[in-house]
XYZ file of C-alpha atoms in Angstrom:
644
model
C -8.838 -18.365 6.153
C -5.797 -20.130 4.149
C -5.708 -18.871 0.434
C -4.111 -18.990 -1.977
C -2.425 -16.514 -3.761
C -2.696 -15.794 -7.311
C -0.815 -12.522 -8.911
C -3.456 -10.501 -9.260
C -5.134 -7.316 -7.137
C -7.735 -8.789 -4.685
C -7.253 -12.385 -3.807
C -10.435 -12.784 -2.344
C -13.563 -11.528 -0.676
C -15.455 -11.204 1.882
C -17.641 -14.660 2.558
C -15.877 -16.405 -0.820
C -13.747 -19.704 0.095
C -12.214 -21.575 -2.615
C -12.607 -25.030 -1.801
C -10.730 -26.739 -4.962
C -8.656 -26.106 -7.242
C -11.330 -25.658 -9.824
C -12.804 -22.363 -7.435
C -9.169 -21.281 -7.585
C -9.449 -20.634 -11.077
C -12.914 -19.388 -10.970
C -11.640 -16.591 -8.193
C -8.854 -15.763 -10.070
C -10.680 -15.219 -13.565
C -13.764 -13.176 -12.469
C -16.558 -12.251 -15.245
C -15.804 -9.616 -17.330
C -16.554 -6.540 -15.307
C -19.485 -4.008 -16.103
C -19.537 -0.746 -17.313
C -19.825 1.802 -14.366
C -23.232 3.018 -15.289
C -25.054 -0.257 -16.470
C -28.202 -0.592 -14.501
C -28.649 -3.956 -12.216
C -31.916 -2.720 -10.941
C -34.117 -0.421 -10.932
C -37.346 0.414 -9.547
C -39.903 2.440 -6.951
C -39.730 3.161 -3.699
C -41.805 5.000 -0.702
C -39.754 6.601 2.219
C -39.437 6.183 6.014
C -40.516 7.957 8.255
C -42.277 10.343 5.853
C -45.059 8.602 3.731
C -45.612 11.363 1.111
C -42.227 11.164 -1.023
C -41.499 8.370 -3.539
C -38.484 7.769 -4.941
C -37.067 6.053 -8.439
C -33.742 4.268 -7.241
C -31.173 2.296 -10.060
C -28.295 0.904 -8.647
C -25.124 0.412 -10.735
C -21.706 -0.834 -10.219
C -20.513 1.330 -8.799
C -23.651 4.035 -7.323
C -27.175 4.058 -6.221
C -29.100 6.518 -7.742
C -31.824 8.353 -6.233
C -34.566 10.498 -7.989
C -37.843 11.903 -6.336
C -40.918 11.013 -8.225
C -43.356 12.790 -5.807
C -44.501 15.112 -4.542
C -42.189 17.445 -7.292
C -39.537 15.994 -8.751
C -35.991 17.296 -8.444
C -33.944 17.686 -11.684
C -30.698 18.171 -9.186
C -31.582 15.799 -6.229
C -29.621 16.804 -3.633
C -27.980 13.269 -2.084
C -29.264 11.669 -5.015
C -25.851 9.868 -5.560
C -24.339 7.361 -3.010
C -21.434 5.800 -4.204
C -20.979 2.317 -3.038
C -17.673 3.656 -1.780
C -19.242 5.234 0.673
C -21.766 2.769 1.967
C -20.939 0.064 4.534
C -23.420 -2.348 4.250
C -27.467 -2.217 3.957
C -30.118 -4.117 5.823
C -33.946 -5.190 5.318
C -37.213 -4.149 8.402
C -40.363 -4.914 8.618
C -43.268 -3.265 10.555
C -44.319 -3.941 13.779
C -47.905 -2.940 12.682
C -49.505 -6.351 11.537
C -51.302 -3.968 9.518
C -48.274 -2.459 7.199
C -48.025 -5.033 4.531
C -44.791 -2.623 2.922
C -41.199 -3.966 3.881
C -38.151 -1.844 3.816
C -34.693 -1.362 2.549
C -32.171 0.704 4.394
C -28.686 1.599 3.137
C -26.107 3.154 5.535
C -23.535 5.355 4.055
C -20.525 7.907 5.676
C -20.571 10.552 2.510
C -17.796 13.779 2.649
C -19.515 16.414 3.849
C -18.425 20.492 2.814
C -15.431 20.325 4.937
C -14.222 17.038 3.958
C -15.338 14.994 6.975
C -17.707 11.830 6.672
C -20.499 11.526 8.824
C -22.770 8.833 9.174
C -26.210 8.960 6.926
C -28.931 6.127 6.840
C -31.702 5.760 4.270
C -34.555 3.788 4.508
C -37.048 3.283 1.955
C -40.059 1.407 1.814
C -40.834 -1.710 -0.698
C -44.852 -1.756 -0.665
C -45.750 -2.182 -4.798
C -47.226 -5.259 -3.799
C -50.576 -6.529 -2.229
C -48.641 -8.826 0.163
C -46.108 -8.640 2.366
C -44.404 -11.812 1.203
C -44.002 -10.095 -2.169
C -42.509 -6.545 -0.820
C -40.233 -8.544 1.244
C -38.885 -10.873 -1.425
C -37.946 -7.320 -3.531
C -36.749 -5.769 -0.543
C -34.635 -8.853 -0.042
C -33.230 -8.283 -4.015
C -32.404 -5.286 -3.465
C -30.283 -5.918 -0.420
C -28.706 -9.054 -1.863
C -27.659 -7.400 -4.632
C -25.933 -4.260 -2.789
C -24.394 -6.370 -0.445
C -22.796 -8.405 -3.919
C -21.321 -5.195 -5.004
C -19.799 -4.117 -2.006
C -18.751 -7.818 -1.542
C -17.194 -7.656 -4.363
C -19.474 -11.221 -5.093
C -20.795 -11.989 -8.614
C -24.567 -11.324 -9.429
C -25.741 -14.116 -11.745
C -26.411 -12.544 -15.446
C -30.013 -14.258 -16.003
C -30.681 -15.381 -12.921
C -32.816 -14.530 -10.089
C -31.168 -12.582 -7.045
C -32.055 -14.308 -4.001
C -30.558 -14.346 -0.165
C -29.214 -17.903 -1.429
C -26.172 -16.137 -3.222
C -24.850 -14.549 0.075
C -22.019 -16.823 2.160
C -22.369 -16.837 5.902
C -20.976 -13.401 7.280
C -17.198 -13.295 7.924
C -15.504 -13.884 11.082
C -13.727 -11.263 12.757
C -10.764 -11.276 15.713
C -10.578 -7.554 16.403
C -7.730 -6.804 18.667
C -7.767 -3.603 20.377
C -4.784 -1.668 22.571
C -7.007 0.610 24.852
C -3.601 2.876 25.159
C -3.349 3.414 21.587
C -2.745 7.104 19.853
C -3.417 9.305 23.321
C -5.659 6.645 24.894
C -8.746 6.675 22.927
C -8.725 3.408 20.817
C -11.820 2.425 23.035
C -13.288 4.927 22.774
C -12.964 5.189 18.655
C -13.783 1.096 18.735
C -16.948 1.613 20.217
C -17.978 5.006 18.203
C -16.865 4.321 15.083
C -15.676 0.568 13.890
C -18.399 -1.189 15.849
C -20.997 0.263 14.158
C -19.773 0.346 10.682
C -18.689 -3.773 10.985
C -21.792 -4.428 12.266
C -23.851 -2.688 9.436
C -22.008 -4.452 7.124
C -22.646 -7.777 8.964
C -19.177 -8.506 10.063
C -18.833 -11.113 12.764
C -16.823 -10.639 15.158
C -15.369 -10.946 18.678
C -13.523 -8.529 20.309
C -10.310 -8.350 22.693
C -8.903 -5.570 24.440
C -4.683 -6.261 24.908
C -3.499 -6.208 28.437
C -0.211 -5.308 28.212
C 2.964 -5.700 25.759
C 3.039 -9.224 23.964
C -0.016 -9.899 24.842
C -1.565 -9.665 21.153
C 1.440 -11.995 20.459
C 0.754 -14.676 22.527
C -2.416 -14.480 22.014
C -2.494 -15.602 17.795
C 0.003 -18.450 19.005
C -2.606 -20.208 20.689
C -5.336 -19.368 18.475
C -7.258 -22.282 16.198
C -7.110 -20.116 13.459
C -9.664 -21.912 11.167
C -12.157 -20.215 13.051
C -11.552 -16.979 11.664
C -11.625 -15.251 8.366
C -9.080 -11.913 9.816
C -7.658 -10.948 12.202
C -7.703 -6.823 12.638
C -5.954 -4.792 15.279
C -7.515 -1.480 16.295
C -4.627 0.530 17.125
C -0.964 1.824 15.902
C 0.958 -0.108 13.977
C 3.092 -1.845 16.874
C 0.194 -4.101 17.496
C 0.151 -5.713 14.342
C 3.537 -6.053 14.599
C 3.059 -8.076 17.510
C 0.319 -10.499 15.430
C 2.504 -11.210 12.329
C 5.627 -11.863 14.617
C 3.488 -14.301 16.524
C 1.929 -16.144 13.572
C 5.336 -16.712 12.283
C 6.522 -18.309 15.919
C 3.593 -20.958 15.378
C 4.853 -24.467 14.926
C 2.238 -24.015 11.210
C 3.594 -20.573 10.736
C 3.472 -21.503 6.584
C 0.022 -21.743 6.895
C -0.847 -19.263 9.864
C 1.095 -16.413 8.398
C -1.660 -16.561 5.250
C -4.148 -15.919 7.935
C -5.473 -11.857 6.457
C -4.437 -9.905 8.876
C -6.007 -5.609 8.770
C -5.144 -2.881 10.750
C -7.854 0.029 11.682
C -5.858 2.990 12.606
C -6.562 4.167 16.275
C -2.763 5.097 17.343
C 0.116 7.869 16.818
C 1.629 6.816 13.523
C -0.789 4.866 11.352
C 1.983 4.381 8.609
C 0.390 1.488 6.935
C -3.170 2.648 7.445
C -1.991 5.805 5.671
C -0.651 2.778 2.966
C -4.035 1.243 2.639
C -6.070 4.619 2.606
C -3.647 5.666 -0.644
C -4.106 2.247 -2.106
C -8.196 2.256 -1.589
C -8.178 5.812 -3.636
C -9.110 7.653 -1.056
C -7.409 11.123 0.091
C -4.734 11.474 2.837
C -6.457 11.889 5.719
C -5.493 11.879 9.673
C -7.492 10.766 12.763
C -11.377 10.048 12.017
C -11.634 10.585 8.834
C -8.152 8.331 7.914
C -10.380 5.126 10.576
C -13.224 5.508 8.953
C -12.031 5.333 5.307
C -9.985 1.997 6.631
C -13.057 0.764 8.539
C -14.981 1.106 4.930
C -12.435 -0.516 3.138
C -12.556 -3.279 5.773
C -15.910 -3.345 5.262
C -15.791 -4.399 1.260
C -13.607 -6.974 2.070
C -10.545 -8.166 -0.383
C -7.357 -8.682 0.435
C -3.670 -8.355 -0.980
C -0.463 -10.226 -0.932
C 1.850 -8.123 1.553
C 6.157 -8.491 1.748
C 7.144 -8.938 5.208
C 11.240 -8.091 6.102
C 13.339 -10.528 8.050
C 15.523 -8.508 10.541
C 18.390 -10.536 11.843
C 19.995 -8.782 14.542
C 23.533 -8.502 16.075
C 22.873 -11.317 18.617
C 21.662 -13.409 15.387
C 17.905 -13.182 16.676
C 15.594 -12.693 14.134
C 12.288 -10.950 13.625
C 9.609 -9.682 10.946
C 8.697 -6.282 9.827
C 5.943 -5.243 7.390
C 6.672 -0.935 7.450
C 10.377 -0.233 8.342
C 14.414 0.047 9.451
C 15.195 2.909 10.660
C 18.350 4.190 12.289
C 19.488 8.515 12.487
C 17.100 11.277 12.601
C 14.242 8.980 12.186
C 14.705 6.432 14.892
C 15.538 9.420 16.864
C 12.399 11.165 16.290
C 10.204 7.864 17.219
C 11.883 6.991 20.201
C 12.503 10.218 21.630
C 8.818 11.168 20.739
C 7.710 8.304 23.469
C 7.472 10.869 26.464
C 4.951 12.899 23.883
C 2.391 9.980 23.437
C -0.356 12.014 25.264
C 0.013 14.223 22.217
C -1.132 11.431 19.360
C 0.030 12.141 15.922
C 1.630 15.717 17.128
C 4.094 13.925 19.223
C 6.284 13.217 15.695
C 5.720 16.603 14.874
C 7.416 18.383 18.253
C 9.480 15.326 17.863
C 10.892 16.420 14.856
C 11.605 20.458 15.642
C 13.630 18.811 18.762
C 15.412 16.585 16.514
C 16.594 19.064 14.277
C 17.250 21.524 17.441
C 19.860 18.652 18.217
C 20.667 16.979 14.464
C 23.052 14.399 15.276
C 25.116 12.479 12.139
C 26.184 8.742 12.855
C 28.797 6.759 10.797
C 28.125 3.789 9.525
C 28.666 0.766 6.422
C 25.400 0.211 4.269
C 25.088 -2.464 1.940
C 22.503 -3.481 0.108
C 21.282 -6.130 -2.771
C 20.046 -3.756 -5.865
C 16.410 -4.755 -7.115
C 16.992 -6.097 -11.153
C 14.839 -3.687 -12.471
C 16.228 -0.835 -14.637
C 17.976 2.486 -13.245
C 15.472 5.583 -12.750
C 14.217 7.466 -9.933
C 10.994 7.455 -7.810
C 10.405 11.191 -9.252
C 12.679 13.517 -11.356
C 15.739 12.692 -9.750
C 17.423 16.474 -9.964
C 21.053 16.286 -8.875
C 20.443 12.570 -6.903
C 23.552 10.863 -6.027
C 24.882 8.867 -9.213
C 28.234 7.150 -7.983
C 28.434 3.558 -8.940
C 27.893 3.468 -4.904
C 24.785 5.130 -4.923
C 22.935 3.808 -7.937
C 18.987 5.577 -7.787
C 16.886 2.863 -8.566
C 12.842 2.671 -8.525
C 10.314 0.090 -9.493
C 7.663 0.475 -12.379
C 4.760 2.194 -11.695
C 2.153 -0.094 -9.674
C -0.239 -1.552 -12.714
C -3.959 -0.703 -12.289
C -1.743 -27.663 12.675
C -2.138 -28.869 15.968
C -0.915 -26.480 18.847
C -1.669 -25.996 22.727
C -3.682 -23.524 22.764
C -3.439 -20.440 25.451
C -6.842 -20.329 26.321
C -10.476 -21.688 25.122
C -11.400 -20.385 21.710
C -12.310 -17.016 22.223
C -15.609 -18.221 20.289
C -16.349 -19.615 23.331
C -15.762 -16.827 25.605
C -18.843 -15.032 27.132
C -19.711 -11.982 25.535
C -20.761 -10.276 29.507
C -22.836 -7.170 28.966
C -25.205 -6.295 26.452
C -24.020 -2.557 24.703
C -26.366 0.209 24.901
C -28.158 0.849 21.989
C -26.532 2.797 19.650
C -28.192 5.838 18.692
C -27.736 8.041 15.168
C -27.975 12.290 16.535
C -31.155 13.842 16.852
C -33.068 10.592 17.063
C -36.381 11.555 19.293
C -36.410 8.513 21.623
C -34.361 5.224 22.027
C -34.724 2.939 18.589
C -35.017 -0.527 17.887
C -32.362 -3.033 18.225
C -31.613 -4.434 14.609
C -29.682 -7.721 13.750
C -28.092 -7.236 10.319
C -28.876 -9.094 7.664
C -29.077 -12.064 10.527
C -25.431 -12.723 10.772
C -23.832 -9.209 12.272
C -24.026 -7.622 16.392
C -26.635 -5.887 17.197
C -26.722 -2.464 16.508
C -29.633 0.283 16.627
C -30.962 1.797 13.498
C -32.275 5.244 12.259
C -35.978 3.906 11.860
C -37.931 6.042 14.487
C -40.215 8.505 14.053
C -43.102 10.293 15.966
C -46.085 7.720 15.142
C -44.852 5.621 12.892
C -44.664 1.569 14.072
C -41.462 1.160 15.002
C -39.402 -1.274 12.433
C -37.671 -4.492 13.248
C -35.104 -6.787 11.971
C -35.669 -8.816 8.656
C -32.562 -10.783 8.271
C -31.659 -12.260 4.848
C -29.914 -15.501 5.763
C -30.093 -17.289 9.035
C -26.704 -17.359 11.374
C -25.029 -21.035 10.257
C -24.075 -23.295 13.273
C -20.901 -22.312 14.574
C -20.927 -18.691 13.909
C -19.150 -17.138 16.789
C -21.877 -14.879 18.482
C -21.182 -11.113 19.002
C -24.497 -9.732 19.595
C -22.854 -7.519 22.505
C -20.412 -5.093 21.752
C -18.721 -5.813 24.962
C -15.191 -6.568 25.217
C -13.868 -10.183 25.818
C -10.734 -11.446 27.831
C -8.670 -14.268 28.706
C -10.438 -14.311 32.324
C -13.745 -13.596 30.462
C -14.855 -10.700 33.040
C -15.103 -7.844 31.180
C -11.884 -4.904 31.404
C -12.937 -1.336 30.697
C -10.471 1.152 28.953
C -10.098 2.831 32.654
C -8.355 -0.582 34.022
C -5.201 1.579 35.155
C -2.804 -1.033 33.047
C 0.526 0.549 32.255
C 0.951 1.135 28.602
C 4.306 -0.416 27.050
C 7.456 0.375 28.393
C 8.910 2.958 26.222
C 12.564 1.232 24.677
C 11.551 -2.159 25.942
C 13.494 -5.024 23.936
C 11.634 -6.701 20.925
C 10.340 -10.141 20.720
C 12.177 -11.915 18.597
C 9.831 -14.800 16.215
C 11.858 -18.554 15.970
C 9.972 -19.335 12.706
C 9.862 -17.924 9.069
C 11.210 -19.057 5.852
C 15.306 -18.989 5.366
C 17.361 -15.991 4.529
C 18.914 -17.323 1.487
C 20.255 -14.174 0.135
C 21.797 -13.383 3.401
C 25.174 -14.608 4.112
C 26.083 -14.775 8.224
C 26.696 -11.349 9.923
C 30.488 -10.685 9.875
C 31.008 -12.144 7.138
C 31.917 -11.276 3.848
C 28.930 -9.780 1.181
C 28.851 -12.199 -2.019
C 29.798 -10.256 -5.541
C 26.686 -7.945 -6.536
C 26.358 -5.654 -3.803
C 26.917 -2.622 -3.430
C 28.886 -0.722 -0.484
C 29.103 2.616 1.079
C 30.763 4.064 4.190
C 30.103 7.677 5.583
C 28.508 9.978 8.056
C 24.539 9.997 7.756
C 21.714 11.991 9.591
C 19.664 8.744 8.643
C 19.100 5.679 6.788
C 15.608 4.019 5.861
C 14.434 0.887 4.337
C 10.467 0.671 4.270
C 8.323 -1.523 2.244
C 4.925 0.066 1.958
C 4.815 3.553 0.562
C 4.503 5.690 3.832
C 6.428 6.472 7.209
C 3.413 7.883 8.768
C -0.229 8.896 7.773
C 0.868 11.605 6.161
C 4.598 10.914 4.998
C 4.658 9.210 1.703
C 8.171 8.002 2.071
C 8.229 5.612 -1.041
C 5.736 6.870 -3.829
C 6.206 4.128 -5.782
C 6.214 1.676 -3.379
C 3.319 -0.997 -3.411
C 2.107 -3.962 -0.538
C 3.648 -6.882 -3.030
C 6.652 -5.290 -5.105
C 8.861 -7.795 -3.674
C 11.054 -4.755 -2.852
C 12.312 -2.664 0.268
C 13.094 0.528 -0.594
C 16.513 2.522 0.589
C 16.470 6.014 1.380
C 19.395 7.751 2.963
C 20.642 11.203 3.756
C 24.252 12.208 3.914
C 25.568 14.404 6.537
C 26.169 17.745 5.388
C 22.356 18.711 4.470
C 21.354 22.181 6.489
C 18.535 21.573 9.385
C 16.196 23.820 6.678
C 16.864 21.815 3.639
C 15.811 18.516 6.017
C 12.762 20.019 7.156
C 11.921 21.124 3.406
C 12.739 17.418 2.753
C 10.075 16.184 5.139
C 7.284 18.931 4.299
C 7.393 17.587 0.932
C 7.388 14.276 1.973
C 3.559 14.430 3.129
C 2.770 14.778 -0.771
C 5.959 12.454 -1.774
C 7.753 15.143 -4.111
C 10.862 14.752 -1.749
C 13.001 13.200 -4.122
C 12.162 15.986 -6.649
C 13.962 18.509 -4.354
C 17.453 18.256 -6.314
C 18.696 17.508 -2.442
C 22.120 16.317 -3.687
C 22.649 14.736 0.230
C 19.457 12.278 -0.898
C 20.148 8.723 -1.880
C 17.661 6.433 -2.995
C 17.412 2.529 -4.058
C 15.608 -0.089 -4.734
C 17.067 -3.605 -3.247
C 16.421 -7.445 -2.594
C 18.310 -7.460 1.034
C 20.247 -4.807 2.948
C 23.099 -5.068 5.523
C 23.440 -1.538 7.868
C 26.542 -1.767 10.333
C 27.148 1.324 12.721
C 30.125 2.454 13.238
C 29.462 5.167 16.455
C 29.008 3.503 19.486
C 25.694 4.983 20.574
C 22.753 5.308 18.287
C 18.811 4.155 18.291
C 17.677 1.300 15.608
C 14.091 0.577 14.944
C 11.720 -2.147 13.233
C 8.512 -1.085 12.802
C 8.542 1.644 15.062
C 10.169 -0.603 17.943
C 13.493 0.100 19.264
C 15.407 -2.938 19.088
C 19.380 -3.670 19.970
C 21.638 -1.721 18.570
C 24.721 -2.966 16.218
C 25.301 -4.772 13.357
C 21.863 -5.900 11.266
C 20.931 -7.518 8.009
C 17.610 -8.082 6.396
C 15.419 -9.660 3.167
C 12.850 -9.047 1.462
C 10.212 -12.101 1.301
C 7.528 -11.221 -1.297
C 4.272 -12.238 -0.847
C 4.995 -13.526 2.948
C 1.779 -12.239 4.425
C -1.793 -11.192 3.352
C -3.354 -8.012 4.093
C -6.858 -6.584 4.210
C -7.010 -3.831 2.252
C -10.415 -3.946 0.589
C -10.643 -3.004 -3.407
C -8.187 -0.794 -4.856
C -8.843 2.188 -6.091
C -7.488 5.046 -7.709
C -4.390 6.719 -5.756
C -4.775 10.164 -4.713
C -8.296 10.968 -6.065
C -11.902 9.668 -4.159
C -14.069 7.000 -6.805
C-alpha cells in the first residue's frame, strides 16, 4: 500500500486508498468527529440461542450498549457495555431453517475479565422485526456495516443510508511467523490467538512460517508488493528487523519502505509491541494479554509514520534500526541472555542478576548531534548531569518497481490443508464454518445450541477478483508443502553477524568515520556500565526506557550511565524503569539527551554492540535519525497508560 504521509496521527485505514490528490486531502481532513455518546443507531433485538430475552442495543462512537427489555429488565445489565476497543470485528448469519425468516448480528469482543486477562466473548442477536427475511437481513446488514465503520475507523454518511456499499474490499495481509520465537510457541499463539481475531475482523491474509535466519529478508525483496496492504511479523522484534532491512535493499526501496509494516508480539522482548500497546492506551501488559491487545489494535487498522536509524558500522557497512544501540550492561544482558531463550521474557530477567553479579565498565568516546528543542528533562531531572558535556535534553510532550522476484507471488501459493474448525469453550458439538463478512478465512462461530437450526454465513460484500484466498489457516512456503512448527529447523545462531541493507536515503549529517565531528556536537570520554540510543519509548515490554519518546519525533534518544553507580542503585534504576520514573531517581551517574545523530567509539578492546537486539561488529559506529522513514501499524491511538 504506498501512502502518503501527512503530519497527522493515523495516516490511513483499514480498506481506504487514496487514489488522487483530491482523496489525499479528504483523508487528511476527516469530518468533525462525534461526541462519544451520540447515538448512530439504535433499535431491538431477540437473542441466540435463547428465544425468550430481547434486547434494546444503541451503538455510539465509541460503545455498544446493551439493555434487556424482556423478560425483566436490568437497571445494571451486567455486560451491557462493549467498548469498540474491545471488539474485533462483527459478522451477519442466517438460518438454516427455511422456516426462520429472523437474520442475525453477531459481535465478537475480548473484554478484561476480574483479573485483568481478556478472554474471548461472542454475541449474537437476532434481527426478526420484520415479516421478511429480505427486510431483517438488510437491518442486520446496517448494523454490521456500521460497526465495522467505527472500528475501521471509515466515515458513516450523515443523511445517508448505511449499506454494505460503503465497505472497501477486506485488507490484504503477509503475516510472517518465526515458529522459534519467545520459547517456541509463536505457532502455537498464531493459530490460538491472531488467526482468529484477523479473521473475525475480515483480514485477508496469507501466512508464512520463516525457515531459518534471513529468510524473512529475502523474502520482502522479491515480493510484488502492490499486492498487499501490510506486512506483519508474528514474533520478537528481530524479525521485523529482518523485513525493514530488506525493503530498504530493494532496487524501489523509496517506495517499498512505505509498505505498513506491524509486529504481533510472540517472542522474548517485544520492545516495540510494548511501544504500540502504550501508544493504543492500553495497560502494560506481558505475554497474552500484551498479543492480544496488539492483535486488536491490528485489527482497527491505522497506521503511523515511524523513524528508522541508519547504523554505519566500523567496516563502513550500513544497516537500519527501528528500537535501539546498545553497547555495556545492556548489550551484555541480551546477548548473554541467548543460552536462556527456553525461558521467554525471564531470560532478561536472570540475565540481568548475572550481569550485575559480573558489572563490567567499558571506556569509550560518545558524540552526539543535540535535538534543537529546548533544555529539560524526560521527568524531574533531580541531580542529572548538567556539564556543558552532558546537556539533559527531552522533547515536548507527544500532542493528543520492477524486480526478480524469489518465488511466485505467495497469492499464488496453495493454501494445503483445510484448519480444523475452531471452536469457542464449552461449545456442545462441532459448529458451523463461517466466512466473515465474505472477504476473511474461515473460522467457526459461537452459534450452536441444543435444537436450534444451526446458522450460516451471510457475507456483506462479495470477495473482489484478485483477493488472495486464505480460507485455510494452514501455513504456506516457498516449496508450497506445508512445514509444521515441529520441523526440527535450528533457530538462529546466537552472535551470528548482521545483514547489512545497500539501500536507504544518505547520511547527510554524518561526516566519514575517523574523521573529524563538524562544530555543534557535543563530546564526552569516560568509563560507562552502558550507553543507549532508542527511538520508540521502550527497551522491552515492560521497560519504558524513553517516556517521552514517540514512533515519529524525528529523535533518538541518549541514555547513558557512568561508571561508579553501586550494582543496587542500577537495579533500582531498572525496577523503575518498567513504570519510566528512572530518570526521577536523582541517579547523579544518569545522563540523558535528546539528538539528531550519534557517533559511539570504544575504547576497550573487547565489548558486545547491538542494533535492535542483534549483535553486530564491534568498534567504531555512527548513526542518524531519518524521521518519518517507515510506516507502522499501530491502529488508533489512544490514551497512554489508562484503557478507553
Amino acid at each position: 500500500m504506498k501512502t502518503q504521509r501527512p503530519e497527522q496521527e493515523l495516516t490511513w485505514s483499514w480498506g481506504y486508498r487514496p487514489r488522487s490528490a483530491l482523496d489525499r486531502v479528504k483523508a487528511m481532513a476527516p469530518p468533525p468527529p462525534l461526541a462519544p455518546s451520540t447515538p448512530l443507531l439504535h433499535g431491538e433485538f431477540g437473542s441466540y440461542p435463547d428465544r425468550g430475552p430481547r434486547f434494546a442495543l444503541t451503538l455510539t462512537p465509541q460503545a455498544l450498549h446493551i439493555q434487556r427489555l424482556r423478560p425483566k429488565p436490568e437497571a445494571r445489565p451486567r455486560g451491557g457495555l462493549v467498548l469498540l476497543t474491545e471488539v474485533s470485528g462483527c459478522c451477519t448469519l442466517r438460518s438454516r431453517s427455511p422456516l426462520d425468516s429472523a437474520a442475525y448480528f453477531c459481535v465478537y469482543t475480548y473484554p478484561r475479565g476480574r483479573r485483568g486477562a481478556r478472554r474471548r466473548a461472542a454475541r449474537t442477536f437476532r434481527a426478526d422485526g420484520a415479516a421478511t427475511y429480505e427486510e431483517n437481513r438488510a437491518e442486520a446488514q446496517r448494523w454490521a456495516t456500521a460497526l465495522t465503520c467505527l472500528l475501521r475507523g471509515l466515515p458513516l454518511p450523515g443523511d445517508g443510508e448505511i449499506t454494505p456499499d460503503l465497505l472497501p474490499r477486506p485488507p490484504r495481509l503477509l503475516l510472517l511467523v518465526n515458529p522459534f520465537g519467545g520459547r517456541g510457541l509463536a505457532w502455537q499463539w498464531c493459530k490460538n490467538h491472531v488467526l482468529p481475531m484477523i479473521s473475525e475482523a475480515g483480514l485477508s491474509f496469507n501466512l508464512i512460517q520463516t525457515e531459518r535466519q534471513n529468510h524473512a529478508r529475502e523474502l520482502v525483496q522479491g515480493l510484488n508488493l502492490s499486492e498487499w496492504d501490510g506486512i506483519v511479523t508474528v514474533s520478537g522484534d528481530g524479525l521485523l528487523y529482518e523485513v525493514l532491512n530488506g525493503l530498504l535493499q530493494r532496487p524501489d526501496w523509496e517506495e517499498a519502505v512505505k509498505t505498513p509494516v506491524g509486529i504481533l508480539p510472540c517472542g522474548s522482548g517485544n520492545a516495540l509491541a510494548g511501544a504500540v500497546n502504550r501508544h493504543g492506551g492500553f495497560e502494560p501488559a506481558l505475554g497474552i494479554d500484551l498479543l492480544l491487545n496488539c492483535s486488536l489494535l491490528l485489527c482497527r487498522g491505522g497506521s503511523h509514520p515511524l523513524d528508522l536509524l541508519s547504523v554505519t558500522l566500523a567496516s563502513g557497512s550500513r544497516c537500519f534500526s527501528f528500537l535501539s544501540v546498545a553497547w555495556g550492561f545492556v548489550s551484555d544482558v541480551d546477548i548473554q541472555s541467548e543460552r536462556f531463550r527456553a525461558l521467554g521474557s525471564a531470560r532478561f530477567t536472570l540475565g540481568t542478576v548475572l550481569g550485575l553479579a559480573t558489572l563490567h565498565t567499558y571506556r569509550g568516546r560518545f558524540s552526539y548531534l543535540p535535538a534543537t528543542v529546548e533544555p529539560a528533562s524526560p521527568a524531574p531531572a533531580h541531580g542529572l548531569p548538567r556539564a556543558k558535556s552532558e546537556l539533559t535534553l527531552a522533547p515536548a510532550p507527544a500532542p493528543p518497481v520492477a524486480h526478480s522476484p524469489l518465488h511466485r507471488s505467495v497469492s499464488d501459493l496453495p493454501l494445503p490443508l483445510p484448519q480444523p474448525a475452531l471452536t469457542s469453550p464449552g461449545s456442545p458439538e462441532p459448529l458451523p464454518i463461517l466466512s466473515l463478512n465474505g472477504g476473511g478465512p474461515e473460522l467457526a462461530g459461537d452459534w450452536g445450541g441444543a435444537g436450534d437450526a444451526p446458522l450460516s454465513p451471510d457475507p456483506l460484500l462479495p470477495s473482489p477478483p484478485g483477493t488472495p484466498k486464505a480460507a485455510q489457516l494452514s501455513p504456506i512456503s516457498e516449496g508450497a508443502s506445508e512445514m509444521t512448527a515441529s520441523s526440527g529447523l535450528p533457530p538462529p545462531t546466537p552472535g551470528a553477524p548482521v545483514s547489512i541493507s545497500a539501500g536507504g536515503p544518505p547520511d547527510h549529517l554524518l561526516p566519514p568515520l575517523g574523521t573529524p565531528l563538524p562544530p555543534g556536537w557535543v563530546t564526552m570520554e569516560g568509563d560507562f556500565v552502558l550507553i543507549l540510543a532508542i527511538l520508540p519509548s521502550h527497551l522491552g515490554a515492560d521497560l519504558v526506557a524513553a517516556p517521552h519518546a514517540r514512533f515519529d519525533d524525528g529523535l533518538v534518544h541518549l541514555c547513558w550511565v557512568r561508571s561508579g553507580i553501586s550494582r543496587a542503585a542500577l537495579l533500582r534504576m531498572f525496577l523503575a524503569m518498567e513504570r519510566g520514573t528512572h530518570f526521577s531517581l536523582g541517579c547523579p551517574y544518569l545522563g540523558y539527551a535528546a539528538a539528531h545523530a550519534f557517533r559511539l567509539e570504544p575504547l576497550t578492546p573487547r565489548g558486545v554492540l547491538t542494533v535492535d537486539g542483534e549483535q553486530v561488529e564491534y568498534g567504531p559506529l555512527q548513526a542518524q535519525v531519518h524521521p518519518g522513514l517507515g510506516t507502522l501499524l499501530t491502529g488508533p491511538p489512544g490514551c497512554p497508560g489508562r484503557e478507553a
